[in-house]
């Protein structure tokens, strides 16, 4: 839909397309896309270049428009890293008689110690990725590296079968020793998850933090 010869007209159309994406977005929610998404409309130029044999191009006004969109786009809010102090404070606010709190606390600790991405252990809305950590992927081990009951374990291991940067599902095993801390400990994290899973009746092939509902 872009001309092979009229560069200014092409820039105007691409500019209008950028403004539309910025204000209304190209999504079900009808919300404006981020600046990085808007920049992706360079694919339009790529399509013309490789399928139609010419580059519709842009001009100075087009670049100026993009700069203005970036200026008026809300900056990404920076998040502070999760700290031991914050985790300890969170632990004092949870009622560990409730299975949901056990599960939430165990999940937080496990993610903290194993540096898990959100998609590797949490539901995204009501869905989850195929490579999400499952209950059967968590194992409690003793000093001889043999499976042990959670109370006798000195080590915990998890198996990851994929990630955002591992789309081919290569299996990865990670281990952590008992920390010795009565609150912040990866082995205790596994204990909380397994204890809650028993209450919810979670199967080994289900997501580890599933409530079964």
JSON list of C-alpha atoms in Angstrom, two decimals:
[
{"chain": "A", "resi": 1, "resn": "UNK", "atom": "CA", "xyz": [0.00, 0.00, 0.00]},
{"chain": "A", "resi": 2, "resn": "UNK", "atom": "CA", "xyz": [3.03, 2.27, -0.27]},
{"chain": "A", "resi": 3, "resn": "UNK", "atom": "CA", "xyz": [4.18, 3.93, -3.46]},
{"chain": "A", "resi": 4, "resn": "UNK", "atom": "CA", "xyz": [7.46, 3.11, -5.16]},
{"chain": "A", "resi": 5, "resn": "UNK", "atom": "CA", "xyz": [8.12, 6.74, -6.08]},
{"chain": "A", "resi": 6, "resn": "UNK", "atom": "CA", "xyz": [6.37, 9.12, -3.65]},
{"chain": "A", "resi": 7, "resn": "UNK", "atom": "CA", "xyz": [8.59, 9.16, -0.55]},
{"chain": "A", "resi": 8, "resn": "UNK", "atom": "CA", "xyz": [6.73, 11.99, 1.20]},
{"chain": "A", "resi": 9, "resn": "UNK", "atom": "CA", "xyz": [3.37, 10.25, 0.81]},
{"chain": "A", "resi": 10, "resn": "UNK", "atom": "CA", "xyz": [4.88, 7.03, 2.16]},
{"chain": "A", "resi": 11, "resn": "UNK", "atom": "CA", "xyz": [6.26, 8.86, 5.19]},
{"chain": "A", "resi": 12, "resn": "UNK", "atom": "CA", "xyz": [2.85, 10.41, 5.83]},
{"chain": "A", "resi": 13, "resn": "UNK", "atom": "CA", "xyz": [1.13, 7.03, 5.71]},
{"chain": "A", "resi": 14, "resn": "UNK", "atom": "CA", "xyz": [3.72, 5.38, 7.94]},
{"chain": "A", "resi": 15, "resn": "UNK", "atom": "CA", "xyz": [3.45, 8.32, 10.32]},
{"chain": "A", "resi": 16, "resn": "UNK", "atom": "CA", "xyz": [-0.34, 8.00, 10.50]},
{"chain": "A", "resi": 17, "resn": "UNK", "atom": "CA", "xyz": [0.07, 4.30, 11.15]},
{"chain": "A", "resi": 18, "resn": "UNK", "atom": "CA", "xyz": [2.50, 5.04, 14.01]},
{"chain": "A", "resi": 19, "resn": "UNK", "atom": "CA", "xyz": [0.11, 7.56, 15.60]},
{"chain": "A", "resi": 20, "resn": "UNK", "atom": "CA", "xyz": [-2.76, 5.08, 15.36]},
{"chain": "A", "resi": 21, "resn": "UNK", "atom": "CA", "xyz": [-0.70, 2.39, 17.12]},
{"chain": "A", "resi": 22, "resn": "UNK", "atom": "CA", "xyz": [0.37, 4.87, 19.79]},
{"chain": "A", "resi": 23, "resn": "UNK", "atom": "CA", "xyz": [-3.16, 6.06, 20.57]},
{"chain": "A", "resi": 24, "resn": "UNK", "atom": "CA", "xyz": [-5.33, 2.99, 20.02]},
{"chain": "A", "resi": 25, "resn": "UNK", "atom": "CA", "xyz": [-2.94, 0.07, 19.69]},
{"chain": "A", "resi": 26, "resn": "UNK", "atom": "CA", "xyz": [-3.37, -3.06, 17.67]},
{"chain": "A", "resi": 27, "resn": "UNK", "atom": "CA", "xyz": [-4.75, -5.29, 20.40]},
{"chain": "A", "resi": 28, "resn": "UNK", "atom": "CA", "xyz": [-8.02, -6.54, 21.85]},
{"chain": "A", "resi": 29, "resn": "UNK", "atom": "CA", "xyz": [-7.91, -4.01, 24.70]},
{"chain": "A", "resi": 30, "resn": "UNK", "atom": "CA", "xyz": [-7.72, -1.04, 22.36]},
{"chain": "A", "resi": 31, "resn": "UNK", "atom": "CA", "xyz": [-4.84, 0.40, 24.36]},
{"chain": "A", "resi": 32, "resn": "UNK", "atom": "CA", "xyz": [-1.94, 2.26, 22.83]},
{"chain": "A", "resi": 33, "resn": "UNK", "atom": "CA", "xyz": [1.17, 0.23, 22.16]},
{"chain": "A", "resi": 34, "resn": "UNK", "atom": "CA", "xyz": [4.54, 1.01, 23.69]},
{"chain": "A", "resi": 35, "resn": "UNK", "atom": "CA", "xyz": [7.21, 2.91, 21.80]},
{"chain": "A", "resi": 36, "resn": "UNK", "atom": "CA", "xyz": [9.18, -0.28, 21.17]},
{"chain": "A", "resi": 37, "resn": "UNK", "atom": "CA", "xyz": [6.11, -1.92, 19.61]},
{"chain": "A", "resi": 38, "resn": "UNK", "atom": "CA", "xyz": [5.48, 1.10, 17.41]},
{"chain": "A", "resi": 39, "resn": "UNK", "atom": "CA", "xyz": [9.04, 0.89, 16.12]},
{"chain": "A", "resi": 40, "resn": "UNK", "atom": "CA", "xyz": [8.27, -2.64, 14.96]},
{"chain": "A", "resi": 41, "resn": "UNK", "atom": "CA", "xyz": [6.23, -1.25, 12.10]},
{"chain": "A", "resi": 42, "resn": "UNK", "atom": "CA", "xyz": [9.58, -1.14, 10.32]},
{"chain": "A", "resi": 43, "resn": "UNK", "atom": "CA", "xyz": [8.40, -4.58, 9.23]},
{"chain": "A", "resi": 44, "resn": "UNK", "atom": "CA", "xyz": [6.25, -2.72, 6.70]},
{"chain": "A", "resi": 45, "resn": "UNK", "atom": "CA", "xyz": [9.39, -1.42, 5.05]},
{"chain": "A", "resi": 46, "resn": "UNK", "atom": "CA", "xyz": [10.98, -4.85, 5.27]},
{"chain": "A", "resi": 47, "resn": "UNK", "atom": "CA", "xyz": [7.98, -6.42, 3.52]},
{"chain": "A", "resi": 48, "resn": "UNK", "atom": "CA", "xyz": [8.12, -3.93, 0.65]},
{"chain": "A", "resi": 49, "resn": "UNK", "atom": "CA", "xyz": [11.87, -4.29, 0.31]},
{"chain": "A", "resi": 50, "resn": "UNK", "atom": "CA", "xyz": [11.96, -8.06, 0.12]},
{"chain": "A", "resi": 51, "resn": "UNK", "atom": "CA", "xyz": [8.63, -8.87, -1.49]},
{"chain": "A", "resi": 52, "resn": "UNK", "atom": "CA", "xyz": [8.05, -5.93, -3.83]},
{"chain": "A", "resi": 53, "resn": "UNK", "atom": "CA", "xyz": [11.64, -5.02, -4.57]},
{"chain": "A", "resi": 54, "resn": "UNK", "atom": "CA", "xyz": [11.79, -1.46, -3.27]},
{"chain": "A", "resi": 55, "resn": "UNK", "atom": "CA", "xyz": [12.15, 0.45, -0.01]},
{"chain": "A", "resi": 56, "resn": "UNK", "atom": "CA", "xyz": [9.30, 2.94, 0.58]},
{"chain": "A", "resi": 57, "resn": "UNK", "atom": "CA", "xyz": [11.66, 4.85, 2.88]},
{"chain": "A", "resi": 58, "resn": "UNK", "atom": "CA", "xyz": [11.07, 7.62, 5.41]},
{"chain": "A", "resi": 59, "resn": "UNK", "atom": "CA", "xyz": [12.01, 11.29, 5.63]},
{"chain": "A", "resi": 60, "resn": "UNK", "atom": "CA", "xyz": [13.05, 13.75, 8.35]},
{"chain": "A", "resi": 61, "resn": "UNK", "atom": "CA", "xyz": [9.47, 14.52, 9.41]},
{"chain": "A", "resi": 62, "resn": "UNK", "atom": "CA", "xyz": [8.86, 10.83, 10.02]},
{"chain": "A", "resi": 63, "resn": "UNK", "atom": "CA", "xyz": [11.89, 10.58, 12.32]},
{"chain": "A", "resi": 64, "resn": "UNK", "atom": "CA", "xyz": [10.73, 13.73, 14.14]},
{"chain": "A", "resi": 65, "resn": "UNK", "atom": "CA", "xyz": [7.28, 12.20, 14.67]},
{"chain": "A", "resi": 66, "resn": "UNK", "atom": "CA", "xyz": [8.78, 9.07, 16.24]},
{"chain": "A", "resi": 67, "resn": "UNK", "atom": "CA", "xyz": [10.91, 11.22, 18.53]},
{"chain": "A", "resi": 68, "resn": "UNK", "atom": "CA", "xyz": [7.80, 13.05, 19.70]},
{"chain": "A", "resi": 69, "resn": "UNK", "atom": "CA", "xyz": [5.94, 9.80, 20.37]},
{"chain": "A", "resi": 70, "resn": "UNK", "atom": "CA", "xyz": [8.86, 8.56, 22.44]},
{"chain": "A", "resi": 71, "resn": "UNK", "atom": "CA", "xyz": [8.90, 11.81, 24.42]},
{"chain": "A", "resi": 72, "resn": "UNK", "atom": "CA", "xyz": [5.21, 11.63, 25.31]},
{"chain": "A", "resi": 73, "resn": "UNK", "atom": "CA", "xyz": [5.23, 7.91, 26.08]},
{"chain": "A", "resi": 74, "resn": "UNK", "atom": "CA", "xyz": [5.20, 7.18, 29.82]},
{"chain": "A", "resi": 75, "resn": "UNK", "atom": "CA", "xyz": [8.60, 5.92, 30.96]},
{"chain": "A", "resi": 76, "resn": "UNK", "atom": "CA", "xyz": [8.92, 2.34, 32.08]},
{"chain": "A", "resi": 77, "resn": "UNK", "atom": "CA", "xyz": [8.52, 2.20, 35.86]},
{"chain": "A", "resi": 78, "resn": "UNK", "atom": "CA", "xyz": [11.62, 0.78, 37.46]},
{"chain": "A", "resi": 79, "resn": "UNK", "atom": "CA", "xyz": [11.19, -1.94, 40.03]},
{"chain": "A", "resi": 80, "resn": "UNK", "atom": "CA", "xyz": [13.48, -2.47, 42.96]},
{"chain": "A", "resi": 81, "resn": "UNK", "atom": "CA", "xyz": [15.09, -5.90, 43.38]},
{"chain": "A", "resi": 82, "resn": "UNK", "atom": "CA", "xyz": [13.57, -8.27, 45.90]},
{"chain": "A", "resi": 83, "resn": "UNK", "atom": "CA", "xyz": [15.65, -8.13, 49.08]},
{"chain": "A", "resi": 84, "resn": "UNK", "atom": "CA", "xyz": [15.98, -10.46, 52.08]},
{"chain": "A", "resi": 85, "resn": "UNK", "atom": "CA", "xyz": [14.61, -7.66, 54.26]},
{"chain": "A", "resi": 86, "resn": "UNK", "atom": "CA", "xyz": [11.45, -7.43, 52.14]},
{"chain": "A", "resi": 87, "resn": "UNK", "atom": "CA", "xyz": [11.02, -11.21, 52.19]},
{"chain": "A", "resi": 88, "resn": "UNK", "atom": "CA", "xyz": [11.32, -11.32, 55.97]},
{"chain": "A", "resi": 89, "resn": "UNK", "atom": "CA", "xyz": [8.73, -8.61, 56.27]},
{"chain": "A", "resi": 90, "resn": "UNK", "atom": "CA", "xyz": [6.39, -10.50, 53.93]},
{"chain": "A", "resi": 91, "resn": "UNK", "atom": "CA", "xyz": [6.75, -13.64, 56.04]},
{"chain": "A", "resi": 92, "resn": "UNK", "atom": "CA", "xyz": [5.42, -11.81, 59.12]},
{"chain": "A", "resi": 93, "resn": "UNK", "atom": "CA", "xyz": [2.26, -10.87, 57.24]},
{"chain": "A", "resi": 94, "resn": "UNK", "atom": "CA", "xyz": [1.28, -14.40, 56.20]},
{"chain": "A", "resi": 95, "resn": "UNK", "atom": "CA", "xyz": [-0.85, -16.88, 58.10]},
{"chain": "A", "resi": 96, "resn": "UNK", "atom": "CA", "xyz": [0.90, -20.20, 57.56]},
{"chain": "A", "resi": 97, "resn": "UNK", "atom": "CA", "xyz": [-2.13, -22.12, 58.74]},
{"chain": "A", "resi": 98, "resn": "UNK", "atom": "CA", "xyz": [-3.64, -21.37, 55.33]},
{"chain": "A", "resi": 99, "resn": "UNK", "atom": "CA", "xyz": [-2.53, -23.50, 52.40]},
{"chain": "A", "resi": 100, "resn": "UNK", "atom": "CA", "xyz": [-2.63, -20.60, 49.94]},
{"chain": "A", "resi": 101, "resn": "UNK", "atom": "CA", "xyz": [-0.18, -18.65, 52.08]},
{"chain": "A", "resi": 102, "resn": "UNK", "atom": "CA", "xyz": [2.10, -21.68, 52.34]},
{"chain": "A", "resi": 103, "resn": "UNK", "atom": "CA", "xyz": [2.08, -21.95, 48.55]},
{"chain": "A", "resi": 104, "resn": "UNK", "atom": "CA", "xyz": [2.65, -18.24, 47.99]},
{"chain": "A", "resi": 105, "resn": "UNK", "atom": "CA", "xyz": [5.55, -18.12, 50.46]},
{"chain": "A", "resi": 106, "resn": "UNK", "atom": "CA", "xyz": [7.16, -21.27, 49.09]},
{"chain": "A", "resi": 107, "resn": "UNK", "atom": "CA", "xyz": [6.86, -19.91, 45.56]},
{"chain": "A", "resi": 108, "resn": "UNK", "atom": "CA", "xyz": [8.41, -16.56, 46.50]},
{"chain": "A", "resi": 109, "resn": "UNK", "atom": "CA", "xyz": [11.37, -18.22, 48.20]},
{"chain": "A", "resi": 110, "resn": "UNK", "atom": "CA", "xyz": [11.96, -20.73, 45.43]},
{"chain": "A", "resi": 111, "resn": "UNK", "atom": "CA", "xyz": [11.86, -17.98, 42.79]},
{"chain": "A", "resi": 112, "resn": "UNK", "atom": "CA", "xyz": [14.22, -15.85, 44.88]},
{"chain": "A", "resi": 113, "resn": "UNK", "atom": "CA", "xyz": [16.88, -18.52, 45.38]},
{"chain": "A", "resi": 114, "resn": "UNK", "atom": "CA", "xyz": [16.68, -20.05, 41.89]},
{"chain": "A", "resi": 115, "resn": "UNK", "atom": "CA", "xyz": [16.27, -16.71, 40.08]},
{"chain": "A", "resi": 116, "resn": "UNK", "atom": "CA", "xyz": [13.14, -17.88, 38.30]},
{"chain": "A", "resi": 117, "resn": "UNK", "atom": "CA", "xyz": [11.38, -15.79, 35.70]},
{"chain": "A", "resi": 118, "resn": "UNK", "atom": "CA", "xyz": [7.69, -15.17, 36.24]},
{"chain": "A", "resi": 119, "resn": "UNK", "atom": "CA", "xyz": [6.75, -17.41, 33.31]},
{"chain": "A", "resi": 120, "resn": "UNK", "atom": "CA", "xyz": [8.79, -20.29, 34.77]},
{"chain": "A", "resi": 121, "resn": "UNK", "atom": "CA", "xyz": [6.66, -20.74, 37.87]},
{"chain": "A", "resi": 122, "resn": "UNK", "atom": "CA", "xyz": [3.55, -18.52, 37.78]},
{"chain": "A", "resi": 123, "resn": "UNK", "atom": "CA", "xyz": [0.29, -18.47, 35.87]},
{"chain": "A", "resi": 124, "resn": "UNK", "atom": "CA", "xyz": [-0.01, -15.56, 33.43]},
{"chain": "A", "resi": 125, "resn": "UNK", "atom": "CA", "xyz": [-3.66, -14.71, 33.95]},
{"chain": "A", "resi": 126, "resn": "UNK", "atom": "CA", "xyz": [-5.41, -18.07, 33.81]},
{"chain": "A", "resi": 127, "resn": "UNK", "atom": "CA", "xyz": [-2.84, -19.68, 31.58]},
{"chain": "A", "resi": 128, "resn": "UNK", "atom": "CA", "xyz": [0.71, -20.87, 31.90]},
{"chain": "A", "resi": 129, "resn": "UNK", "atom": "CA", "xyz": [3.57, -21.79, 29.61]},
{"chain": "A", "resi": 130, "resn": "UNK", "atom": "CA", "xyz": [4.31, -25.41, 28.80]},
{"chain": "A", "resi": 131, "resn": "UNK", "atom": "CA", "xyz": [7.68, -25.08, 30.52]},
{"chain": "A", "resi": 132, "resn": "UNK", "atom": "CA", "xyz": [6.24, -23.96, 33.88]},
{"chain": "A", "resi": 133, "resn": "UNK", "atom": "CA", "xyz": [7.73, -25.63, 36.95]},
{"chain": "A", "resi": 134, "resn": "UNK", "atom": "CA", "xyz": [5.63, -28.65, 37.89]},
{"chain": "A", "resi": 135, "resn": "UNK", "atom": "CA", "xyz": [5.28, -30.33, 41.25]},
{"chain": "A", "resi": 136, "resn": "UNK", "atom": "CA", "xyz": [7.19, -33.39, 40.06]},
{"chain": "A", "resi": 137, "resn": "UNK", "atom": "CA", "xyz": [10.11, -31.16, 39.08]},
{"chain": "A", "resi": 138, "resn": "UNK", "atom": "CA", "xyz": [10.89, -30.36, 42.72]},
{"chain": "A", "resi": 139, "resn": "UNK", "atom": "CA", "xyz": [12.89, -32.91, 44.70]},
{"chain": "A", "resi": 140, "resn": "UNK", "atom": "CA", "xyz": [14.23, -32.93, 48.26]},
{"chain": "A", "resi": 141, "resn": "UNK", "atom": "CA", "xyz": [17.63, -34.59, 48.71]},
{"chain": "A", "resi": 142, "resn": "UNK", "atom": "CA", "xyz": [19.85, -35.66, 51.60]},
{"chain": "A", "resi": 143, "resn": "UNK", "atom": "CA", "xyz": [23.63, -35.43, 52.05]},
{"chain": "A", "resi": 144, "resn": "UNK", "atom": "CA", "xyz": [24.11, -38.51, 49.86]},
{"chain": "A", "resi": 145, "resn": "UNK", "atom": "CA", "xyz": [22.13, -36.85, 47.07]},
{"chain": "A", "resi": 146, "resn": "UNK", "atom": "CA", "xyz": [19.31, -39.36, 47.55]},
{"chain": "A", "resi": 147, "resn": "UNK", "atom": "CA", "xyz": [15.65, -38.44, 47.70]},
{"chain": "A", "resi": 148, "resn": "UNK", "atom": "CA", "xyz": [14.58, -37.61, 51.24]},
{"chain": "A", "resi": 149, "resn": "UNK", "atom": "CA", "xyz": [11.51, -36.43, 53.06]},
{"chain": "A", "resi": 150, "resn": "UNK", "atom": "CA", "xyz": [11.23, -32.63, 53.15]},
{"chain": "A", "resi": 151, "resn": "UNK", "atom": "CA", "xyz": [12.07, -32.55, 56.89]},
{"chain": "A", "resi": 152, "resn": "UNK", "atom": "CA", "xyz": [15.27, -34.57, 56.46]},
{"chain": "A", "resi": 153, "resn": "UNK", "atom": "CA", "xyz": [16.40, -32.86, 53.27]},
{"chain": "A", "resi": 154, "resn": "UNK", "atom": "CA", "xyz": [19.60, -30.82, 53.17]},
{"chain": "A", "resi": 155, "resn": "UNK", "atom": "CA", "xyz": [19.36, -29.92, 49.52]},
{"chain": "A", "resi": 156, "resn": "UNK", "atom": "CA", "xyz": [16.63, -29.11, 47.01]},
{"chain": "A", "resi": 157, "resn": "UNK", "atom": "CA", "xyz": [16.69, -29.53, 43.26]},
{"chain": "A", "resi": 158, "resn": "UNK", "atom": "CA", "xyz": [14.40, -28.32, 40.50]},
{"chain": "A", "resi": 159, "resn": "UNK", "atom": "CA", "xyz": [14.13, -29.34, 36.87]},
{"chain": "A", "resi": 160, "resn": "UNK", "atom": "CA", "xyz": [13.31, -26.76, 34.22]},
{"chain": "A", "resi": 161, "resn": "UNK", "atom": "CA", "xyz": [12.21, -27.95, 30.80]},
{"chain": "A", "resi": 162, "resn": "UNK", "atom": "CA", "xyz": [12.31, -24.67, 28.95]},
{"chain": "A", "resi": 163, "resn": "UNK", "atom": "CA", "xyz": [12.24, -20.90, 29.34]},
{"chain": "A", "resi": 164, "resn": "UNK", "atom": "CA", "xyz": [11.93, -17.72, 27.30]},
{"chain": "A", "resi": 165, "resn": "UNK", "atom": "CA", "xyz": [15.53, -18.13, 26.21]},
{"chain": "A", "resi": 166, "resn": "UNK", "atom": "CA", "xyz": [15.26, -21.91, 25.90]},
{"chain": "A", "resi": 167, "resn": "UNK", "atom": "CA", "xyz": [12.46, -22.48, 23.41]},
{"chain": "A", "resi": 168, "resn": "UNK", "atom": "CA", "xyz": [13.64, -25.98, 22.51]},
{"chain": "A", "resi": 169, "resn": "UNK", "atom": "CA", "xyz": [12.86, -27.33, 25.97]},
{"chain": "A", "resi": 170, "resn": "UNK", "atom": "CA", "xyz": [16.37, -28.40, 26.92]},
{"chain": "A", "resi": 171, "resn": "UNK", "atom": "CA", "xyz": [16.30, -29.86, 30.40]},
{"chain": "A", "resi": 172, "resn": "UNK", "atom": "CA", "xyz": [18.15, -27.90, 33.06]},
{"chain": "A", "resi": 173, "resn": "UNK", "atom": "CA", "xyz": [18.76, -29.03, 36.64]},
{"chain": "A", "resi": 174, "resn": "UNK", "atom": "CA", "xyz": [19.47, -26.57, 39.44]},
{"chain": "A", "resi": 175, "resn": "UNK", "atom": "CA", "xyz": [20.33, -27.26, 43.07]},
{"chain": "A", "resi": 176, "resn": "UNK", "atom": "CA", "xyz": [20.57, -25.31, 46.31]},
{"chain": "A", "resi": 177, "resn": "UNK", "atom": "CA", "xyz": [21.89, -26.33, 49.71]},
{"chain": "A", "resi": 178, "resn": "UNK", "atom": "CA", "xyz": [20.09, -25.64, 52.95]},
{"chain": "A", "resi": 179, "resn": "UNK", "atom": "CA", "xyz": [20.85, -22.05, 53.92]},
{"chain": "A", "resi": 180, "resn": "UNK", "atom": "CA", "xyz": [20.74, -22.51, 57.69]},
{"chain": "A", "resi": 181, "resn": "UNK", "atom": "CA", "xyz": [18.39, -19.54, 58.00]},
{"chain": "A", "resi": 182, "resn": "UNK", "atom": "CA", "xyz": [15.15, -20.32, 59.82]},
{"chain": "A", "resi": 183, "resn": "UNK", "atom": "CA", "xyz": [13.12, -18.13, 57.44]},
{"chain": "A", "resi": 184, "resn": "UNK", "atom": "CA", "xyz": [14.95, -17.73, 54.14]},
{"chain": "A", "resi": 185, "resn": "UNK", "atom": "CA", "xyz": [15.91, -21.18, 52.96]},
{"chain": "A", "resi": 186, "resn": "UNK", "atom": "CA", "xyz": [15.38, -22.92, 49.59]},
{"chain": "A", "resi": 187, "resn": "UNK", "atom": "CA", "xyz": [14.86, -26.30, 51.26]},
{"chain": "A", "resi": 188, "resn": "UNK", "atom": "CA", "xyz": [12.14, -24.82, 53.45]},
{"chain": "A", "resi": 189, "resn": "UNK", "atom": "CA", "xyz": [10.62, -23.25, 50.33]},
{"chain": "A", "resi": 190, "resn": "UNK", "atom": "CA", "xyz": [10.20, -26.71, 48.82]},
{"chain": "A", "resi": 191, "resn": "UNK", "atom": "CA", "xyz": [8.68, -27.93, 52.09]},
{"chain": "A", "resi": 192, "resn": "UNK", "atom": "CA", "xyz": [6.05, -25.20, 52.05]},
{"chain": "A", "resi": 193, "resn": "UNK", "atom": "CA", "xyz": [5.14, -25.96, 48.44]},
{"chain": "A", "resi": 194, "resn": "UNK", "atom": "CA", "xyz": [4.91, -29.71, 49.00]},
{"chain": "A", "resi": 195, "resn": "UNK", "atom": "CA", "xyz": [2.88, -29.22, 52.17]},
{"chain": "A", "resi": 196, "resn": "UNK", "atom": "CA", "xyz": [0.39, -26.96, 50.38]},
{"chain": "A", "resi": 197, "resn": "UNK", "atom": "CA", "xyz": [0.26, -29.33, 47.40]},
{"chain": "A", "resi": 198, "resn": "UNK", "atom": "CA", "xyz": [-0.85, -32.13, 49.72]},
{"chain": "A", "resi": 199, "resn": "UNK", "atom": "CA", "xyz": [-3.75, -29.96, 50.90]},
{"chain": "A", "resi": 200, "resn": "UNK", "atom": "CA", "xyz": [-4.81, -29.01, 47.38]},
{"chain": "A", "resi": 201, "resn": "UNK", "atom": "CA", "xyz": [-4.29, -32.52, 46.01]},
{"chain": "A", "resi": 202, "resn": "UNK", "atom": "CA", "xyz": [-1.93, -31.27, 43.31]},
{"chain": "A", "resi": 203, "resn": "UNK", "atom": "CA", "xyz": [-0.71, -33.98, 40.91]},
{"chain": "A", "resi": 204, "resn": "UNK", "atom": "CA", "xyz": [2.96, -34.32, 40.00]},
{"chain": "A", "resi": 205, "resn": "UNK", "atom": "CA", "xyz": [2.31, -33.22, 36.41]},
{"chain": "A", "resi": 206, "resn": "UNK", "atom": "CA", "xyz": [0.47, -30.05, 37.46]},
{"chain": "A", "resi": 207, "resn": "UNK", "atom": "CA", "xyz": [2.10, -26.64, 37.97]},
{"chain": "A", "resi": 208, "resn": "UNK", "atom": "CA", "xyz": [3.83, -26.59, 41.36]},
{"chain": "A", "resi": 209, "resn": "UNK", "atom": "CA", "xyz": [1.89, -23.51, 42.51]},
{"chain": "A", "resi": 210, "resn": "UNK", "atom": "CA", "xyz": [-1.48, -24.78, 41.33]},
{"chain": "A", "resi": 211, "resn": "UNK", "atom": "CA", "xyz": [-4.35, -24.65, 43.79]},
{"chain": "A", "resi": 212, "resn": "UNK", "atom": "CA", "xyz": [-6.28, -27.29, 41.86]},
{"chain": "A", "resi": 213, "resn": "UNK", "atom": "CA", "xyz": [-9.12, -24.83, 41.23]}
]
